[in-house]
Amino acid sequence: MSDTVWINQRQPQTLYISQFLLYFSAVISIFDQPPTGVFSNFVIRNGLLILIVFGSAGGAFGIANNKRLGYILGIVAAIAPFAIRFELARQIDIGFAIEWNIIGGMFDVALIAALVHPMSRNYQKIWFR
């Protein structure tokens, strides 16, 4: 029997919730892409999508299996939407960047807060390989 899990309930609540949020972010980011005119370059647009989707899913899976690389990948994938919003603000308008998907922005903030919370950081320092 395999020891790999998709969700690890034995971890602190901050890491447990961040696993759900990372999986949720991976699924939602497939459907919720930035406006076409902003990232017109096909390679950049799909590269960011791949980073967020596979980074979020891989990070959640790595966190569930106590892998330090999964934790780092989860943080990078959680910060990536902020890079997209910053680029939107730089290219178009700061108001549009803030208004575009404000509920998704709240989930991004909650995810980053859960991942960098002292309880999560201390747990991953001690138990992650």
mmCIF file with all atom_site columns, N, CA and C in Angstrom, residues 53-85:
data_model
loop_
_atom_site.group_PDB
_atom_site.id
_atom_site.type_symbol
_atom_site.label_atom_id
_atom_site.label_alt_id
_atom_site.label_comp_id
_atom_site.label_asym_id
_atom_site.label_entity_id
_atom_site.label_seq_id
_atom_site.pdbx_PDB_ins_code
_atom_site.Cartn_x
_atom_site.Cartn_y
_atom_site.Cartn_z
_atom_site.occupancy
_atom_site.B_iso_or_equiv
_atom_site.pdbx_formal_charge
_atom_site.auth_seq_id
_atom_site.auth_comp_id
_atom_site.auth_asym_id
_atom_site.auth_atom_id
_atom_site.pdbx_PDB_model_num
ATOM 1  N N  . VAL A 1 53 ? -1.101 26.351 -12.366 1.00 0.00 ? 53 VAL A N  1
ATOM 2  C CA . VAL A 1 53 ? -1.861 25.099 -12.257 1.00 0.00 ? 53 VAL A CA 1
ATOM 3  C C  . VAL A 1 53 ? -0.997 23.981 -11.684 1.00 0.00 ? 53 VAL A C  1
ATOM 4  N N  . PHE A 1 54 ? 0.130  23.695 -12.325 1.00 0.00 ? 54 PHE A N  1
ATOM 5  C CA . PHE A 1 54 ? 0.958  22.592 -11.857 1.00 0.00 ? 54 PHE A CA 1
ATOM 6  C C  . PHE A 1 54 ? 1.708  22.941 -10.580 1.00 0.00 ? 54 PHE A C  1
ATOM 7  N N  . GLY A 1 55 ? 2.038  24.204 -10.407 1.00 0.00 ? 55 GLY A N  1
ATOM 8  C CA . GLY A 1 55 ? 2.676  24.622 -9.163  1.00 0.00 ? 55 GLY A CA 1
ATOM 9  C C  . GLY A 1 55 ? 1.741  24.487 -7.979  1.00 0.00 ? 55 GLY A C  1
ATOM 10 N N  . SER A 1 56 ? 0.493  24.882 -8.164  1.00 0.00 ? 56 SER A N  1
ATOM 11 C CA . SER A 1 56 ? -0.481 24.772 -7.074  1.00 0.00 ? 56 SER A CA 1
ATOM 12 C C  . SER A 1 56 ? -0.788 23.313 -6.745  1.00 0.00 ? 56 SER A C  1
ATOM 13 N N  . ALA A 1 57 ? -1.068 22.525 -7.767  1.00 0.00 ? 57 ALA A N  1
ATOM 14 C CA . ALA A 1 57 ? -1.388 21.114 -7.524  1.00 0.00 ? 57 ALA A CA 1
ATOM 15 C C  . ALA A 1 57 ? -0.174 20.358 -6.979  1.00 0.00 ? 57 ALA A C  1
ATOM 16 N N  . GLY A 1 58 ? 0.995  20.615 -7.553  1.00 0.00 ? 58 GLY A N  1
ATOM 17 C CA . GLY A 1 58 ? 2.208  19.961 -7.063  1.00 0.00 ? 58 GLY A CA 1
ATOM 18 C C  . GLY A 1 58 ? 2.584  20.408 -5.665  1.00 0.00 ? 58 GLY A C  1
ATOM 19 N N  . GLY A 1 59 ? 2.380  21.684 -5.384  1.00 0.00 ? 59 GLY A N  1
ATOM 20 C CA . GLY A 1 59 ? 2.656  22.187 -4.043  1.00 0.00 ? 59 GLY A CA 1
ATOM 21 C C  . GLY A 1 59 ? 1.736  21.568 -3.011  1.00 0.00 ? 59 GLY A C  1
ATOM 22 N N  . ALA A 1 60 ? 0.454  21.459 -3.329  1.00 0.00 ? 60 ALA A N  1
ATOM 23 C CA . ALA A 1 60 ? -0.499 20.848 -2.397  1.00 0.00 ? 60 ALA A CA 1
ATOM 24 C C  . ALA A 1 60 ? -0.166 19.376 -2.167  1.00 0.00 ? 60 ALA A C  1
ATOM 25 N N  . PHE A 1 61 ? 0.175  18.675 -3.240  1.00 0.00 ? 61 PHE A N  1
ATOM 26 C CA . PHE A 1 61 ? 0.529  17.260 -3.109  1.00 0.00 ? 61 PHE A CA 1
ATOM 27 C C  . PHE A 1 61 ? 1.819  17.098 -2.306  1.00 0.00 ? 61 PHE A C  1
ATOM 28 N N  . GLY A 1 62 ? 2.790  17.984 -2.546  1.00 0.00 ? 62 GLY A N  1
ATOM 29 C CA . GLY A 1 62 ? 4.035  17.931 -1.788  1.00 0.00 ? 62 GLY A CA 1
ATOM 30 C C  . GLY A 1 62 ? 3.832  18.248 -0.316  1.00 0.00 ? 62 GLY A C  1
ATOM 31 N N  . ILE A 1 63 ? 3.000  19.227 -0.019  1.00 0.00 ? 63 ILE A N  1
ATOM 32 C CA . ILE A 1 63 ? 2.713  19.560 1.376   1.00 0.00 ? 63 ILE A CA 1
ATOM 33 C C  . ILE A 1 63 ? 2.009  18.387 2.057   1.00 0.00 ? 63 ILE A C  1
ATOM 34 N N  . ALA A 1 64 ? 1.076  17.756 1.367   1.00 0.00 ? 64 ALA A N  1
ATOM 35 C CA . ALA A 1 64 ? 0.355  16.622 1.948   1.00 0.00 ? 64 ALA A CA 1
ATOM 36 C C  . ALA A 1 64 ? 1.293  15.464 2.258   1.00 0.00 ? 64 ALA A C  1
ATOM 37 N N  . ASN A 1 65 ? 2.379  15.337 1.501   1.00 0.00 ? 65 ASN A N  1
ATOM 38 C CA . ASN A 1 65 ? 3.334  14.251 1.704   1.00 0.00 ? 65 ASN A CA 1
ATOM 39 C C  . ASN A 1 65 ? 4.601  14.702 2.415   1.00 0.00 ? 65 ASN A C  1
ATOM 40 N N  . ASN A 1 66 ? 4.538  15.838 3.104   1.00 0.00 ? 66 ASN A N  1
ATOM 41 C CA . ASN A 1 66 ? 5.637  16.361 3.931   1.00 0.00 ? 66 ASN A CA 1
ATOM 42 C C  . ASN A 1 66 ? 6.934  16.562 3.148   1.00 0.00 ? 66 ASN A C  1
ATOM 43 N N  . LYS A 1 67 ? 6.836  17.170 1.987   1.00 0.00 ? 67 LYS A N  1
ATOM 44 C CA . LYS A 1 67 ? 8.011  17.463 1.162   1.00 0.00 ? 67 LYS A CA 1
ATOM 45 C C  . LYS A 1 67 ? 8.310  18.957 1.203   1.00 0.00 ? 67 LYS A C  1
ATOM 46 N N  . ARG A 1 68 ? 9.547  19.285 1.493   1.00 0.00 ? 68 ARG A N  1
ATOM 47 C CA . ARG A 1 68 ? 9.952  20.691 1.560   1.00 0.00 ? 68 ARG A CA 1
ATOM 48 C C  . ARG A 1 68 ? 9.831  21.363 0.192   1.00 0.00 ? 68 ARG A C  1
ATOM 49 N N  . LEU A 1 69 ? 10.141 20.643 -0.870  1.00 0.00 ? 69 LEU A N  1
ATOM 50 C CA . LEU A 1 69 ? 10.011 21.200 -2.218  1.00 0.00 ? 69 LEU A CA 1
ATOM 51 C C  . LEU A 1 69 ? 8.552  21.541 -2.530  1.00 0.00 ? 69 LEU A C  1
ATOM 52 N N  . GLY A 1 70 ? 7.627  20.737 -2.049  1.00 0.00 ? 70 GLY A N  1
ATOM 53 C CA . GLY A 1 70 ? 6.210  21.033 -2.234  1.00 0.00 ? 70 GLY A CA 1
ATOM 54 C C  . GLY A 1 70 ? 5.805  22.307 -1.526  1.00 0.00 ? 70 GLY A C  1
ATOM 55 N N  . TYR A 1 71 ? 6.361  22.528 -0.340  1.00 0.00 ? 71 TYR A N  1
ATOM 56 C CA . TYR A 1 71 ? 6.068  23.753 0.413   1.00 0.00 ? 71 TYR A CA 1
ATOM 57 C C  . TYR A 1 71 ? 6.579  24.976 -0.347  1.00 0.00 ? 71 TYR A C  1
ATOM 58 N N  . ILE A 1 72 ? 7.797  24.901 -0.849  1.00 0.00 ? 72 ILE A N  1
ATOM 59 C CA . ILE A 1 72 ? 8.380  26.019 -1.609  1.00 0.00 ? 72 ILE A CA 1
ATOM 60 C C  . ILE A 1 72 ? 7.596  26.243 -2.900  1.00 0.00 ? 72 ILE A C  1
ATOM 61 N N  . LEU A 1 73 ? 7.254  25.173 -3.586  1.00 0.00 ? 73 LEU A N  1
ATOM 62 C CA . LEU A 1 73 ? 6.469  25.276 -4.818  1.00 0.00 ? 73 LEU A CA 1
ATOM 63 C C  . LEU A 1 73 ? 5.092  25.878 -4.552  1.00 0.00 ? 73 LEU A C  1
ATOM 64 N N  . GLY A 1 74 ? 4.498  25.525 -3.437  1.00 0.00 ? 74 GLY A N  1
ATOM 65 C CA . GLY A 1 74 ? 3.210  26.100 -3.062  1.00 0.00 ? 74 GLY A CA 1
ATOM 66 C C  . GLY A 1 74 ? 3.295  27.597 -2.823  1.00 0.00 ? 74 GLY A C  1
ATOM 67 N N  . ILE A 1 75 ? 4.365  28.047 -2.177  1.00 0.00 ? 75 ILE A N  1
ATOM 68 C CA . ILE A 1 75 ? 4.543  29.485 -1.939  1.00 0.00 ? 75 ILE A CA 1
ATOM 69 C C  . ILE A 1 75 ? 4.748  30.222 -3.259  1.00 0.00 ? 75 ILE A C  1
ATOM 70 N N  . VAL A 1 76 ? 5.567  29.661 -4.144  1.00 0.00 ? 76 VAL A N  1
ATOM 71 C CA . VAL A 1 76 ? 5.801  30.299 -5.448  1.00 0.00 ? 76 VAL A CA 1
ATOM 72 C C  . VAL A 1 76 ? 4.501  30.370 -6.248  1.00 0.00 ? 76 VAL A C  1
ATOM 73 N N  . ALA A 1 77 ? 3.734  29.289 -6.244  1.00 0.00 ? 77 ALA A N  1
ATOM 74 C CA . ALA A 1 77 ? 2.464  29.281 -6.979  1.00 0.00 ? 77 ALA A CA 1
ATOM 75 C C  . ALA A 1 77 ? 1.441  30.215 -6.350  1.00 0.00 ? 77 ALA A C  1
ATOM 76 N N  . ALA A 1 78 ? 1.529  30.430 -5.051  1.00 0.00 ? 78 ALA A N  1
ATOM 77 C CA . ALA A 1 78 ? 0.602  31.352 -4.390  1.00 0.00 ? 78 ALA A CA 1
ATOM 78 C C  . ALA A 1 78 ? 0.961  32.804 -4.677  1.00 0.00 ? 78 ALA A C  1
ATOM 79 N N  . ILE A 1 79 ? 2.232  33.085 -4.881  1.00 0.00 ? 79 ILE A N  1
ATOM 80 C CA . ILE A 1 79 ? 2.679  34.455 -5.158  1.00 0.00 ? 79 ILE A CA 1
ATOM 81 C C  . ILE A 1 79 ? 2.504  34.813 -6.634  1.00 0.00 ? 79 ILE A C  1
ATOM 82 N N  . ALA A 1 80 ? 2.456  33.824 -7.515  1.00 0.00 ? 80 ALA A N  1
ATOM 83 C CA . ALA A 1 80 ? 2.353  34.079 -8.957  1.00 0.00 ? 80 ALA A CA 1
ATOM 84 C C  . ALA A 1 80 ? 1.154  34.938 -9.354  1.00 0.00 ? 80 ALA A C  1
ATOM 85 N N  . PRO A 1 81 ? -0.045 34.752 -8.786  1.00 0.00 ? 81 PRO A N  1
ATOM 86 C CA . PRO A 1 81 ? -1.152 35.645 -9.165  1.00 0.00 ? 81 PRO A CA 1
ATOM 87 C C  . PRO A 1 81 ? -0.888 37.114 -8.835  1.00 0.00 ? 81 PRO A C  1
ATOM 88 N N  . PHE A 1 82 ? -0.114 37.374 -7.789  1.00 0.00 ? 82 PHE A N  1
ATOM 89 C CA . PHE A 1 82 ? 0.231  38.760 -7.479  1.00 0.00 ? 82 PHE A CA 1
ATOM 90 C C  . PHE A 1 82 ? 1.147  39.345 -8.549  1.00 0.00 ? 82 PHE A C  1
ATOM 91 N N  . ALA A 1 83 ? 2.021  38.507 -9.113  1.00 0.00 ? 83 ALA A N  1
ATOM 92 C CA . ALA A 1 83 ? 2.861  38.977 -10.215 1.00 0.00 ? 83 ALA A CA 1
ATOM 93 C C  . ALA A 1 83 ? 2.006  39.319 -11.428 1.00 0.00 ? 83 ALA A C  1
ATOM 94 N N  . ILE A 1 84 ? 0.973  38.538 -11.667 1.00 0.00 ? 84 ILE A N  1
ATOM 95 C CA . ILE A 1 84 ? 0.062  38.825 -12.776 1.00 0.00 ? 84 ILE A CA 1
ATOM 96 C C  . ILE A 1 84 ? -0.677 40.128 -12.529 1.00 0.00 ? 84 ILE A C  1
ATOM 97 N N  . ARG A 1 85 ? -1.165 40.322 -11.310 1.00 0.00 ? 85 ARG A N  1
ATOM 98 C CA . ARG A 1 85 ? -1.869 41.575 -10.984 1.00 0.00 ? 85 ARG A CA 1
ATOM 99 C C  . ARG A 1 85 ? -0.939 42.781 -11.102 1.00 0.00 ? 85 ARG A C  1
#
